């Protein structure tokens, strides 16, 4: 039941974002930062997702990017990003998705990420592996960081500090390591799970950006921690996901 509702809610959001993609005169407002858009598609996607969840589980807690916390005394919490990769979406770049995770008693137990523009539906349930369009996926086996292809992202509000995003990216680029910036943390994580990327890290994401991708990477055999190497919590900003083999080397490189 939980899984079916998660899949239905993710599909409902994806249908909405497909409808609005490349719409002329898309209504866009801005959140904090120079260009941090929220579009009418974000709010419409969120509404469609809420409708599905509320129909089946009216008493579950919901945490969603555009509406914040809808607190309920439930052990179940739905963590929702109605469009992850909103800048891409607003620009007509088809690297964006709907991302929804289910947390039970403080633990992420299921996640779904759907990029309808590439027809790619990622799903994972605790202990049951991760899939892309129903087929099992696995992280890479690469062991040499110098041959790795990794991804990162940057915050909307850049604040210069010690070992900030510009400092850490330099440690990879100066050594010739391939670094990608896709613009969707949820898809960065899924692409680590699917073996397209060997690792992904970012200094500051939100719970809704990372929650579903976190369990998808774990169930694909990867490792996900904060930037200090502690088990990842969606309620703190730093994230490092890898194929497990490269994890210590990634941490060492970020902090060197
Ligand atoms: C953003 C994207 C981006 C990442 C940012 C996120 P949004 O989410 O995931 O790749 O670098 O940190 O905030 O705003 O598109 O939902």
XYZ file of C-alpha atoms and ligand atoms in Angstrom:
272
model
C 0.000 0.000 0.000
C 2.733 2.469 1.060
C 4.786 1.656 -2.036
C 1.799 2.001 -4.366
C 0.890 5.363 -2.916
C 4.504 6.533 -3.241
C 4.589 5.486 -6.904
C 1.190 7.046 -7.602
C 2.146 10.329 -5.910
C 5.457 10.515 -7.811
C 3.696 9.879 -11.111
C 1.050 12.501 -10.303
C 3.770 15.127 -9.708
C 5.643 14.099 -12.857
C 2.513 14.430 -14.997
C 2.143 18.015 -13.816
C 5.751 18.977 -14.497
C 5.534 17.455 -17.969
C 2.451 19.546 -18.646
C 4.229 22.783 -17.692
C 7.616 22.016 -19.297
C 8.568 24.615 -21.937
C 5.342 26.528 -21.306
C 5.522 30.080 -22.550
C 4.949 32.705 -19.835
C 5.479 30.235 -16.997
C 4.803 32.092 -13.751
C 8.043 32.321 -11.812
C 8.907 33.963 -8.518
C 12.207 33.925 -6.665
C 13.245 32.594 -3.278
C 16.406 33.683 -1.442
C 19.493 33.982 -3.706
C 20.005 35.728 -7.049
C 18.253 33.088 -9.186
C 16.390 30.515 -7.088
C 13.091 30.197 -8.911
C 9.833 28.691 -7.782
C 7.441 28.181 -10.668
C 3.723 27.535 -10.879
C 4.710 23.974 -11.832
C 6.412 23.468 -8.434
C 3.256 24.408 -6.572
C 0.935 22.500 -8.923
C 3.134 19.380 -8.683
C 3.141 19.655 -4.904
C -0.657 19.949 -4.863
C -1.093 16.841 -7.036
C 1.306 14.883 -4.798
C -0.452 16.002 -1.607
C -3.833 14.937 -3.014
C -2.639 11.374 -3.558
C -0.977 11.084 -0.136
C -3.849 12.727 1.738
C -6.420 10.468 0.045
C -4.722 7.364 1.469
C -2.908 8.631 4.555
C -4.632 11.753 5.887
C -2.805 11.536 9.215
C 0.803 11.259 7.933
C 3.348 14.048 8.492
C 4.357 15.867 5.264
C 7.500 17.942 4.725
C 7.667 19.572 1.319
C 9.953 22.133 -0.310
C 7.363 24.789 -1.101
C 4.905 24.299 1.802
C 7.269 23.361 4.625
C 6.130 21.118 7.470
C 2.563 19.877 7.792
C 3.021 18.353 11.176
C 0.986 15.360 12.349
C 1.546 12.986 15.263
C 2.507 10.115 12.987
C 5.625 7.944 12.753
C 5.418 8.334 8.962
C 6.816 11.417 7.261
C 6.736 12.122 3.516
C 9.680 14.250 2.357
C 8.856 15.844 -0.991
C 10.617 17.854 -3.662
C 7.941 18.592 -6.292
C 10.682 19.602 -8.765
C 14.310 18.972 -7.985
C 16.349 20.923 -10.495
C 13.990 23.881 -10.722
C 16.533 26.095 -12.492
C 16.930 23.409 -15.173
C 13.145 23.099 -15.403
C 12.656 26.858 -15.800
C 15.354 26.932 -18.509
C 13.825 24.007 -20.430
C 16.739 21.696 -19.532
C 15.281 18.187 -19.111
C 17.433 17.282 -16.115
C 14.906 17.617 -13.337
C 12.594 15.302 -11.462
C 10.041 14.656 -8.748
C 11.637 13.248 -5.590
C 9.698 11.710 -2.705
C 10.920 9.735 0.309
C 9.042 8.030 3.121
C 10.530 8.172 6.594
C 9.279 5.838 9.343
C 10.213 6.514 12.970
C 13.121 8.694 11.841
C 14.490 6.302 9.218
C 14.154 6.645 5.435
C 12.541 3.392 4.273
C 11.539 4.154 0.669
C 12.389 6.609 -2.061
C 11.199 7.396 -5.580
C 12.763 9.783 -8.104
C 11.175 10.265 -11.506
C 12.585 12.234 -14.424
C 9.730 12.030 -16.949
C 11.786 13.831 -19.621
C 14.213 10.919 -19.802
C 11.551 8.392 -18.871
C 13.611 7.283 -15.864
C 11.876 6.112 -12.691
C 14.189 5.233 -9.790
C 12.857 3.415 -6.740
C 14.272 1.794 -3.622
C 12.879 0.178 -0.518
C 14.998 -0.653 2.531
C 16.549 -4.116 2.169
C 15.118 -4.711 -1.308
C 17.644 -3.111 -3.647
C 17.273 -0.197 -6.042
C 15.732 -0.146 -9.500
C 15.600 2.010 -12.608
C 12.390 1.382 -14.550
C 12.036 -1.920 -12.695
C 15.589 -3.189 -13.413
C 18.092 -3.597 -10.553
C 20.870 -0.987 -10.527
C 24.302 -0.994 -8.886
C 27.054 1.486 -8.192
C 30.359 1.279 -10.077
C 33.356 -0.752 -8.957
C 35.899 1.939 -9.783
C 38.768 2.100 -7.292
C 40.976 4.855 -8.727
C 39.776 8.348 -7.861
C 41.937 9.832 -10.601
C 39.824 7.958 -13.159
C 36.522 8.827 -11.503
C 33.673 10.927 -12.876
C 31.987 12.781 -10.021
C 29.300 15.447 -9.615
C 28.698 18.316 -7.248
C 26.338 21.251 -6.832
C 26.461 24.777 -5.460
C 24.199 26.639 -3.039
C 21.942 29.485 -4.159
C 23.485 31.707 -1.486
C 27.225 31.386 -1.709
C 29.023 32.238 1.510
C 32.788 32.142 1.447
C 34.237 30.051 4.263
C 37.073 27.650 4.987
C 36.905 24.629 2.631
C 33.836 26.037 0.893
C 32.442 24.671 -2.429
C 34.961 26.586 -4.563
C 37.913 25.373 -2.499
C 36.827 21.739 -2.540
C 36.007 21.610 -6.263
C 39.493 22.948 -6.957
C 40.999 19.902 -5.259
C 39.403 17.675 -7.895
C 39.765 19.907 -10.935
C 43.440 20.691 -10.297
C 44.093 16.924 -10.388
C 42.237 16.455 -13.661
C 39.291 14.594 -12.118
C 36.076 14.909 -14.172
C 33.482 16.936 -12.284
C 29.887 17.389 -13.494
C 27.248 19.884 -12.288
C 23.863 18.478 -13.310
C 21.676 20.859 -11.286
C 19.573 18.232 -9.520
C 20.860 16.667 -6.315
C 18.238 13.907 -6.488
C 19.392 12.906 -9.984
C 23.074 13.214 -9.002
C 22.350 10.597 -6.331
C 20.382 8.355 -8.704
C 23.170 8.549 -11.256
C 25.636 7.355 -8.600
C 23.211 4.490 -7.884
C 22.922 3.671 -11.592
C 26.710 3.629 -12.097
C 26.880 6.723 -14.324
C 28.791 8.662 -11.704
C 31.316 7.276 -9.216
C 30.546 9.847 -6.513
C 28.634 13.032 -5.750
C 29.096 15.547 -2.970
C 27.607 18.868 -2.039
C 28.120 21.257 0.864
C 24.570 22.420 1.387
C 21.405 20.659 0.317
C 17.990 20.356 1.951
C 16.212 17.274 3.283
C 13.896 17.142 0.227
C 16.851 17.236 -2.208
C 18.610 14.254 -0.641
C 16.081 12.005 1.114
C 14.909 9.751 -1.743
C 18.274 9.602 -3.518
C 19.938 8.631 -0.236
C 18.124 5.305 0.044
C 18.419 4.682 -3.709
C 22.233 4.954 -3.496
C 22.382 2.806 -0.348
C 20.231 0.095 -1.871
C 22.367 0.129 -5.029
C 25.421 -0.751 -2.909
C 26.729 2.775 -2.365
C 27.650 4.686 0.758
C 26.162 8.020 1.854
C 27.572 10.175 4.652
C 27.824 13.792 5.643
C 31.028 15.593 4.660
C 32.719 14.399 7.860
C 32.065 10.730 7.090
C 29.188 10.210 9.561
C 26.041 8.365 8.387
C 23.993 10.845 6.357
C 21.092 12.611 8.032
C 18.719 14.580 5.824
C 18.506 17.215 8.573
C 22.042 18.549 8.097
C 23.470 20.145 4.925
C 26.538 18.183 3.725
C 26.381 15.014 1.632
C 28.856 12.601 0.080
C 27.568 9.610 -1.895
C 29.917 7.166 -3.548
C 30.344 3.668 -4.885
C 31.623 2.813 -1.341
C 35.139 1.918 -2.627
C 36.033 5.574 -3.288
C 34.424 6.969 -0.148
C 37.522 7.404 2.050
C 39.527 8.827 -0.878
C 36.726 11.308 -1.603
C 36.600 12.432 2.038
C 40.382 12.764 2.184
C 40.433 14.787 -1.047
C 37.672 17.135 0.107
C 39.501 17.787 3.398
C 43.104 17.712 2.215
C 18.634 22.243 -5.941
C 19.252 21.244 -6.881
C 20.704 21.572 -7.146
C 21.500 21.653 -5.873
C 20.866 22.634 -4.903
C 19.402 22.266 -4.655
P 16.003 22.680 -6.241
O 17.296 21.888 -5.628
O 19.146 19.953 -6.330
O 21.332 20.606 -7.940
O 22.808 22.073 -6.181
O 21.594 22.550 -3.695
O 18.826 23.204 -3.780
O 16.062 24.083 -5.720
O 16.129 22.624 -7.709
O 14.832 21.905 -5.720
